[in-house]
PDB file of C-alpha atoms in Angstrom:
ATOM      1  CA  GLY A   1      -7.365  15.320  -1.171  1.00  0.00           C
ATOM      2  CA  ALA A   2      -8.468  12.025  -2.650  1.00  0.00           C
ATOM      3  CA  VAL A   3     -10.230   9.832  -0.132  1.00  0.00           C
ATOM      4  CA  VAL A   4     -10.915   6.129  -0.271  1.00  0.00           C
ATOM      5  CA  SER A   5     -13.297   4.551   2.198  1.00  0.00           C
ATOM      6  CA  GLN A   6     -13.943   0.958   3.130  1.00  0.00           C
ATOM      7  CA  HIS A   7     -16.970  -0.604   4.721  1.00  0.00           C
ATOM      8  CA  PRO A   8     -17.170  -2.228   7.124  1.00  0.00           C
ATOM      9  CA  SER A   9     -14.082  -1.340   9.121  1.00  0.00           C
ATOM     10  CA  ARG A  10     -14.427  -4.511  11.151  1.00  0.00           C
ATOM     11  CA  VAL A  11     -16.453  -7.651  10.631  1.00  0.00           C
ATOM     12  CA  ILE A  12     -16.771 -10.918  12.465  1.00  0.00           C
ATOM     13  CA  CYS A  13     -18.422 -13.819  10.726  1.00  0.00           C
ATOM     14  CA  LYS A  14     -18.900 -17.503  11.234  1.00  0.00           C
ATOM     15  CA  SER A  15     -17.042 -20.095   9.277  1.00  0.00           C
ATOM     16  CA  GLY A  16     -18.833 -20.996   6.054  1.00  0.00           C
ATOM     17  CA  THR A  17     -20.553 -17.669   5.551  1.00  0.00           C
ATOM     18  CA  SER A  18     -19.712 -15.012   2.976  1.00  0.00           C
ATOM     19  CA  VAL A  19     -18.616 -11.458   3.676  1.00  0.00           C
ATOM     20  CA  LYS A  20     -18.691  -8.451   1.364  1.00  0.00           C
ATOM     21  CA  ILE A  21     -16.261  -5.567   1.734  1.00  0.00           C
ATOM     22  CA  GLU A  22     -16.834  -2.308  -0.095  1.00  0.00           C
ATOM     23  CA  CYS A  23     -14.195   0.087  -1.370  1.00  0.00           C
ATOM     24  CA  ARG A  24     -15.313   3.539  -2.478  1.00  0.00           C
ATOM     25  CA  SER A  25     -13.478   6.476  -3.951  1.00  0.00           C
ATOM     26  CA  LEU A  26     -15.318   9.387  -2.348  1.00  0.00           C
ATOM     27  CA  ASP A  27     -14.242  12.400  -4.362  1.00  0.00           C
ATOM     28  CA  PHE A  28     -12.773  10.982  -7.522  1.00  0.00           C
ATOM     29  CA  GLN A  29     -13.410   8.334 -10.137  1.00  0.00           C
ATOM     30  CA  ALA A  30     -11.242   5.256 -10.339  1.00  0.00           C
ATOM     31  CA  THR A  31     -11.036   2.894 -13.276  1.00  0.00           C
ATOM     32  CA  THR A  32      -8.626   0.687 -11.400  1.00  0.00           C
ATOM     33  CA  MET A  33      -8.709  -0.431  -7.813  1.00  0.00           C
ATOM     34  CA  PHE A  34      -6.452  -2.892  -6.065  1.00  0.00           C
ATOM     35  CA  TRP A  35      -7.129  -5.315  -3.243  1.00  0.00           C
ATOM     36  CA  TYR A  36      -4.511  -6.341  -0.697  1.00  0.00           C
ATOM     37  CA  ARG A  37      -4.472  -8.515   2.374  1.00  0.00           C
ATOM     38  CA  GLN A  38      -2.153  -8.134   5.298  1.00  0.00           C
ATOM     39  CA  PHE A  39      -1.438 -10.537   8.135  1.00  0.00           C
ATOM     40  CA  PRO A  40      -0.181  -9.301  11.511  1.00  0.00           C
ATOM     41  CA  LYS A  41       3.358  -7.949  11.400  1.00  0.00           C
ATOM     42  CA  LYS A  42       3.557  -8.743   7.704  1.00  0.00           C
ATOM     43  CA  SER A  43       3.621  -6.653   4.556  1.00  0.00           C
ATOM     44  CA  LEU A  44       0.758  -6.033   2.177  1.00  0.00           C
ATOM     45  CA  MET A  45       0.160  -8.751  -0.357  1.00  0.00           C
ATOM     46  CA  LEU A  46      -1.549  -7.810  -3.602  1.00  0.00           C
ATOM     47  CA  MET A  47      -4.520 -10.064  -4.255  1.00  0.00           C
ATOM     48  CA  ALA A  48      -6.065  -8.658  -7.409  1.00  0.00           C
ATOM     49  CA  THR A  49      -6.512  -5.708  -9.688  1.00  0.00           C
ATOM     50  CA  SER A  50     -10.091  -4.573 -10.109  1.00  0.00           C
ATOM     51  CA  ASN A  51     -11.013  -2.950 -13.400  1.00  0.00           C
ATOM     52  CA  GLU A  52     -14.268  -1.075 -13.880  1.00  0.00           C
ATOM     53  CA  GLY A  53     -16.542  -2.906 -16.275  1.00  0.00           C
ATOM     54  CA  SER A  54     -14.329  -5.936 -16.733  1.00  0.00           C
ATOM     55  CA  LYS A  55     -13.115  -8.981 -14.903  1.00  0.00           C
ATOM     56  CA  ALA A  56     -10.583  -8.628 -12.150  1.00  0.00           C
ATOM     57  CA  THR A  57      -7.036  -9.834 -12.594  1.00  0.00           C
ATOM     58  CA  TYR A  58      -5.896 -12.085  -9.778  1.00  0.00           C
ATOM     59  CA  GLU A  59      -2.377 -12.626  -8.545  1.00  0.00           C
ATOM     60  CA  GLN A  60      -0.903 -16.071  -8.638  1.00  0.00           C
ATOM     61  CA  GLY A  61      -2.151 -18.229  -5.809  1.00  0.00           C
ATOM     62  CA  VAL A  62      -5.276 -16.178  -5.149  1.00  0.00           C
ATOM     63  CA  GLU A  63      -8.482 -18.125  -5.768  1.00  0.00           C
ATOM     64  CA  LYS A  64     -10.847 -16.079  -7.892  1.00  0.00           C
ATOM     65  CA  ASP A  65     -13.845 -18.173  -6.859  1.00  0.00           C
ATOM     66  CA  LYS A  66     -13.027 -17.606  -3.221  1.00  0.00           C
ATOM     67  CA  PHE A  67     -12.430 -13.880  -3.462  1.00  0.00           C
ATOM     68  CA  LEU A  68     -15.057 -12.426  -5.763  1.00  0.00           C
ATOM     69  CA  ILE A  69     -14.370  -8.921  -7.006  1.00  0.00           C
ATOM     70  CA  ASN A  70     -16.897  -6.642  -8.659  1.00  0.00           C
ATOM     71  CA  HIS A  71     -16.032  -3.172  -9.919  1.00  0.00           C
ATOM     72  CA  ALA A  72     -19.426  -2.062 -11.122  1.00  0.00           C
ATOM     73  CA  SER A  73     -18.897   1.683 -11.147  1.00  0.00           C
ATOM     74  CA  LEU A  74     -16.103   4.210 -11.225  1.00  0.00           C
ATOM     75  CA  THR A  75     -16.378   4.756  -7.494  1.00  0.00           C
ATOM     76  CA  LEU A  76     -17.080   1.319  -6.076  1.00  0.00           C
ATOM     77  CA  SER A  77     -15.339  -2.022  -5.966  1.00  0.00           C
ATOM     78  CA  THR A  78     -16.424  -4.912  -3.775  1.00  0.00           C
ATOM     79  CA  LEU A  79     -14.545  -7.922  -2.468  1.00  0.00           C
ATOM     80  CA  THR A  80     -16.626 -10.887  -1.346  1.00  0.00           C
ATOM     81  CA  VAL A  81     -14.936 -13.574   0.696  1.00  0.00           C
ATOM     82  CA  THR A  82     -17.015 -16.665   0.026  1.00  0.00           C
ATOM     83  CA  SER A  83     -17.335 -19.572   2.414  1.00  0.00           C
ATOM     84  CA  ALA A  84     -14.978 -17.901   4.815  1.00  0.00           C
ATOM     85  CA  HIS A  85     -12.687 -19.936   7.036  1.00  0.00           C
ATOM     86  CA  PRO A  86     -10.571 -18.902  10.007  1.00  0.00           C
ATOM     87  CA  GLU A  87      -7.478 -18.738   7.810  1.00  0.00           C
ATOM     88  CA  ASP A  88      -9.170 -15.970   5.825  1.00  0.00           C
ATOM     89  CA  SER A  89      -9.016 -13.782   8.912  1.00  0.00           C
ATOM     90  CA  SER A  90      -6.860 -10.849   7.879  1.00  0.00           C
ATOM     91  CA  PHE A  91      -6.705  -7.120   7.255  1.00  0.00           C
ATOM     92  CA  TYR A  92      -8.025  -6.300   3.780  1.00  0.00           C
ATOM     93  CA  ILE A  93      -7.004  -3.029   2.161  1.00  0.00           C
ATOM     94  CA  CYS A  94      -8.033  -1.479  -1.134  1.00  0.00           C
ATOM     95  CA  SER A  95      -6.418   1.292  -3.160  1.00  0.00           C
ATOM     96  CA  ALA A  96      -7.539   3.375  -6.102  1.00  0.00           C
ATOM     97  CA  ARG A  97      -6.096   5.511  -8.820  1.00  0.00           C
ATOM     98  CA  MET A  98      -7.855   8.442 -10.468  1.00  0.00           C
ATOM     99  CA  VAL A  99      -9.268   8.175 -13.941  1.00  0.00           C
ATOM    100  CA  ALA A 100      -7.132   9.787 -16.636  1.00  0.00           C
ATOM    101  CA  SER A 101      -4.737  11.190 -14.118  1.00  0.00           C
ATOM    102  CA  SER A 102      -1.090  11.832 -14.688  1.00  0.00           C
ATOM    103  CA  SER A 103      -0.562  11.336 -10.997  1.00  0.00           C
ATOM    104  CA  TYR A 104       1.477   8.365  -9.949  1.00  0.00           C
ATOM    105  CA  GLU A 105      -0.184   8.148  -6.616  1.00  0.00           C
ATOM    106  CA  GLN A 106      -2.468   5.413  -5.384  1.00  0.00           C
ATOM    107  CA  TYR A 107      -4.839   6.230  -2.563  1.00  0.00           C
ATOM    108  CA  PHE A 108      -5.406   3.584   0.050  1.00  0.00           C
ATOM    109  CA  GLY A 109      -8.471   2.873   2.093  1.00  0.00           C
ATOM    110  CA  PRO A 110      -8.358   2.496   5.888  1.00  0.00           C
ATOM    111  CA  GLY A 111      -8.675  -1.273   5.716  1.00  0.00           C
ATOM    112  CA  THR A 112     -11.203  -3.855   6.899  1.00  0.00           C
ATOM    113  CA  ARG A 113     -10.429  -6.264   9.718  1.00  0.00           C
ATOM    114  CA  LEU A 114     -12.058  -9.627   9.029  1.00  0.00           C
ATOM    115  CA  THR A 115     -12.289 -12.218  11.766  1.00  0.00           C
ATOM    116  CA  VAL A 116     -13.735 -15.612  10.937  1.00  0.00           C
ATOM    117  CA  THR A 117     -14.760 -17.704  13.928  1.00  0.00           C
TER     118      THR A 117
ATOM    119  CA  LEU B   1       9.284  -5.272 -10.982  1.00  0.00           C
ATOM    120  CA  ALA B   2      12.516  -4.374  -9.221  1.00  0.00           C
ATOM    121  CA  LYS B   3      12.961  -5.925  -5.822  1.00  0.00           C
ATOM    122  CA  THR B   4      13.727  -3.646  -2.914  1.00  0.00           C
ATOM    123  CA  THR B   5      15.691  -4.317   0.262  1.00  0.00           C
ATOM    124  CA  GLN B   6      15.343  -2.287   3.447  1.00  0.00           C
ATOM    125  CA  PRO B   7      16.395  -2.739   7.063  1.00  0.00           C
ATOM    126  CA  ILE B   8      13.776  -4.647   8.981  1.00  0.00           C
ATOM    127  CA  SER B   9      13.697  -2.236  11.869  1.00  0.00           C
ATOM    128  CA  MET B  10      15.192   0.980  13.196  1.00  0.00           C
ATOM    129  CA  ASP B  11      15.080   2.823  16.480  1.00  0.00           C
ATOM    130  CA  SER B  12      15.361   6.540  17.048  1.00  0.00           C
ATOM    131  CA  TYR B  13      14.568   9.223  19.584  1.00  0.00           C
ATOM    132  CA  GLU B  14      12.361  12.234  19.374  1.00  0.00           C
ATOM    133  CA  GLY B  15      13.963  15.178  17.632  1.00  0.00           C
ATOM    134  CA  GLN B  16      16.515  13.135  15.733  1.00  0.00           C
ATOM    135  CA  GLU B  17      16.832  12.838  11.990  1.00  0.00           C
ATOM    136  CA  VAL B  18      16.108   9.374  10.650  1.00  0.00           C
ATOM    137  CA  ASN B  19      17.489   8.058   7.394  1.00  0.00           C
ATOM    138  CA  ILE B  20      16.126   4.832   5.924  1.00  0.00           C
ATOM    139  CA  THR B  21      18.010   3.417   2.985  1.00  0.00           C
ATOM    140  CA  CYS B  22      16.487   1.166   0.369  1.00  0.00           C
ATOM    141  CA  SER B  23      18.387  -0.881  -2.204  1.00  0.00           C
ATOM    142  CA  HIS B  24      16.928  -1.473  -5.650  1.00  0.00           C
ATOM    143  CA  ASN B  25      19.787  -2.777  -7.745  1.00  0.00           C
ATOM    144  CA  ASN B  26      17.617  -3.826 -10.678  1.00  0.00           C
ATOM    145  CA  ILE B  27      15.696  -0.604 -11.082  1.00  0.00           C
ATOM    146  CA  ALA B  28      14.676   0.063 -14.671  1.00  0.00           C
ATOM    147  CA  THR B  29      15.235   3.276 -16.571  1.00  0.00           C
ATOM    148  CA  ASN B  30      11.614   4.408 -16.346  1.00  0.00           C
ATOM    149  CA  ASP B  31      11.026   3.354 -12.739  1.00  0.00           C
ATOM    150  CA  TYR B  32      10.330   5.838  -9.991  1.00  0.00           C
ATOM    151  CA  ILE B  33      11.002   5.329  -6.284  1.00  0.00           C
ATOM    152  CA  THR B  34       8.065   5.773  -3.967  1.00  0.00           C
ATOM    153  CA  TRP B  35       7.803   5.644  -0.185  1.00  0.00           C
ATOM    154  CA  TYR B  36       4.711   4.881   1.844  1.00  0.00           C
ATOM    155  CA  GLN B  37       4.044   5.039   5.572  1.00  0.00           C
ATOM    156  CA  GLN B  38       1.708   2.693   7.401  1.00  0.00           C
ATOM    157  CA  PHE B  39       0.392   2.920  10.935  1.00  0.00           C
ATOM    158  CA  PRO B  40      -1.062  -0.156  12.649  1.00  0.00           C
ATOM    159  CA  SER B  41      -4.509  -1.117  11.380  1.00  0.00           C
ATOM    160  CA  GLN B  42      -4.512   1.605   8.747  1.00  0.00           C
ATOM    161  CA  GLY B  43      -3.920   1.736   5.005  1.00  0.00           C
ATOM    162  CA  PRO B  44      -0.573   2.985   3.684  1.00  0.00           C
ATOM    163  CA  ARG B  45      -0.106   6.682   3.140  1.00  0.00           C
ATOM    164  CA  PHE B  46       1.986   8.173   0.317  1.00  0.00           C
ATOM    165  CA  ILE B  47       5.018  10.074   1.600  1.00  0.00           C
ATOM    166  CA  ILE B  48       7.214  10.994  -1.324  1.00  0.00           C
ATOM    167  CA  GLN B  49       8.303   9.953  -4.791  1.00  0.00           C
ATOM    168  CA  GLY B  50      11.366  10.704  -6.873  1.00  0.00           C
ATOM    169  CA  TYR B  51      13.346   9.743  -9.932  1.00  0.00           C
ATOM    170  CA  LYS B  52      16.821  11.121  -9.292  1.00  0.00           C
ATOM    171  CA  THR B  53      18.821  13.510  -7.115  1.00  0.00           C
ATOM    172  CA  LYS B  54      16.773  15.021  -4.320  1.00  0.00           C
ATOM    173  CA  VAL B  55      13.108  15.569  -3.693  1.00  0.00           C
ATOM    174  CA  THR B  56      11.714  17.395  -0.691  1.00  0.00           C
ATOM    175  CA  ASN B  57       8.214  17.988   0.559  1.00  0.00           C
ATOM    176  CA  GLU B  58       6.685  19.094   3.829  1.00  0.00           C
ATOM    177  CA  VAL B  59       7.081  15.644   5.332  1.00  0.00           C
ATOM    178  CA  ALA B  60      10.376  14.200   4.136  1.00  0.00           C
ATOM    179  CA  SER B  61      13.292  14.293   1.751  1.00  0.00           C
ATOM    180  CA  LEU B  62      14.304  11.623  -0.702  1.00  0.00           C
ATOM    181  CA  PHE B  63      17.886  11.273  -1.827  1.00  0.00           C
ATOM    182  CA  ILE B  64      18.693   9.248  -4.926  1.00  0.00           C
ATOM    183  CA  PRO B  65      22.288   8.817  -6.132  1.00  0.00           C
ATOM    184  CA  ALA B  66      23.227   9.001  -9.772  1.00  0.00           C
ATOM    185  CA  ASP B  67      23.191   5.233 -10.306  1.00  0.00           C
ATOM    186  CA  ARG B  68      19.694   5.055  -8.732  1.00  0.00           C
ATOM    187  CA  LYS B  69      20.467   1.665  -7.225  1.00  0.00           C
ATOM    188  CA  SER B  70      19.480   2.906  -3.817  1.00  0.00           C
ATOM    189  CA  SER B  71      17.524   5.691  -2.209  1.00  0.00           C
ATOM    190  CA  THR B  72      17.344   7.222   1.247  1.00  0.00           C
ATOM    191  CA  LEU B  73      14.235   8.523   2.931  1.00  0.00           C
ATOM    192  CA  SER B  74      15.094  11.251   5.403  1.00  0.00           C
ATOM    193  CA  LEU B  75      12.677  12.215   8.169  1.00  0.00           C
ATOM    194  CA  PRO B  76      13.770  15.393   9.960  1.00  0.00           C
ATOM    195  CA  ARG B  77      13.241  15.712  13.696  1.00  0.00           C
ATOM    196  CA  VAL B  78      11.026  12.690  14.213  1.00  0.00           C
ATOM    197  CA  SER B  79       8.335  12.581  16.836  1.00  0.00           C
ATOM    198  CA  LEU B  80       6.578   9.699  18.554  1.00  0.00           C
ATOM    199  CA  SER B  81       3.855   9.875  15.926  1.00  0.00           C
ATOM    200  CA  ASP B  82       6.367   8.903  13.246  1.00  0.00           C
ATOM    201  CA  THR B  83       6.490   5.399  14.688  1.00  0.00           C
ATOM    202  CA  ALA B  84       5.260   3.329  11.757  1.00  0.00           C
ATOM    203  CA  VAL B  85       6.314   0.951   9.001  1.00  0.00           C
ATOM    204  CA  TYR B  86       7.935   2.580   5.989  1.00  0.00           C
ATOM    205  CA  TYR B  87       7.816   0.907   2.595  1.00  0.00           C
ATOM    206  CA  CYS B  88      10.054   1.612  -0.366  1.00  0.00           C
ATOM    207  CA  LEU B  89       8.604   0.697  -3.749  1.00  0.00           C
ATOM    208  CA  VAL B  90       9.808   0.906  -7.304  1.00  0.00           C
ATOM    209  CA  THR B  91       7.131   1.606  -9.854  1.00  0.00           C
ATOM    210  CA  LEU B  92       6.493   3.132 -13.230  1.00  0.00           C
ATOM    211  CA  PRO B  93       5.291   6.771 -13.195  1.00  0.00           C
ATOM    212  CA  SER B  94       1.780   5.768 -14.157  1.00  0.00           C
ATOM    213  CA  GLY B  95       1.770   3.831 -10.936  1.00  0.00           C
ATOM    214  CA  GLY B  96      -1.919   3.234 -10.836  1.00  0.00           C
ATOM    215  CA  TYR B  97      -2.001   0.852 -13.740  1.00  0.00           C
ATOM    216  CA  ASN B  98       1.046  -0.919 -12.586  1.00  0.00           C
ATOM    217  CA  LYS B  99       0.908  -3.012  -9.520  1.00  0.00           C
ATOM    218  CA  LEU B 100       2.485  -1.856  -6.293  1.00  0.00           C
ATOM    219  CA  ILE B 101       4.427  -4.733  -4.819  1.00  0.00           C
ATOM    220  CA  PHE B 102       5.250  -4.117  -1.194  1.00  0.00           C
ATOM    221  CA  GLY B 103       8.410  -5.474   0.357  1.00  0.00           C
ATOM    222  CA  ALA B 104       8.877  -6.157   4.025  1.00  0.00           C
ATOM    223  CA  GLY B 105       9.239  -2.520   4.970  1.00  0.00           C
ATOM    224  CA  THR B 106      11.174  -0.903   7.798  1.00  0.00           C
ATOM    225  CA  ARG B 107       9.575  -0.765  11.217  1.00  0.00           C
ATOM    226  CA  LEU B 108      10.619   2.528  12.796  1.00  0.00           C
ATOM    227  CA  ALA B 109      10.231   2.962  16.516  1.00  0.00           C
ATOM    228  CA  VAL B 110      10.650   6.474  17.913  1.00  0.00           C
ATOM    229  CA  HIS B 111      11.347   6.636  21.629  1.00  0.00           C
ATOM    230  CA  PRO B 112      10.857   9.551  24.023  1.00  0.00           C
TER     231      PRO B 112
END
């Protein structure tokens, strides 16, 4: 089956530093990937849509300069949290859809737990 | 995107059948209904998708009435490992290009 990985699974960083999270589709190509964040006991909130070879589309209220997204290849999208603050601590999840697939299914990664101290 | 409404939480016991109903009164003609399962500290996992009537796979069944304003996810003979949050989403069939907007979900607790 289609597998999406994320790296790292957990990261702790100091306030003011930047953190990069990778999302990879391991056995398929994805033109579109999505980034979500999830706070404890809450639902997933879509942050942005990552398109291979073009700029990401951000949801309302999500700062594009704070959350930098790069989708440089058909198997990799990265989310960089710049100048992280404690309120950025959250669970970040990506998902991907296959290229030219009639499937309606999105495949989710296992998530990355970010803690900013 | 059609908004969905589900119960916030449900409790069940091992071996019982669990039915989770989702309301989507404003569903559009081309929308499909999709259910995901999420365990703590993991990404969501696709369970089932349907358009109308009944869909069944190895994990669950999905019942959709003729007016499609609601749907019911049925989990047969649940076990402790079915304790999770279940999300009902309404999306176009080419779901990848269209955003998945998650509602609050239903937190299912299965007891021994």
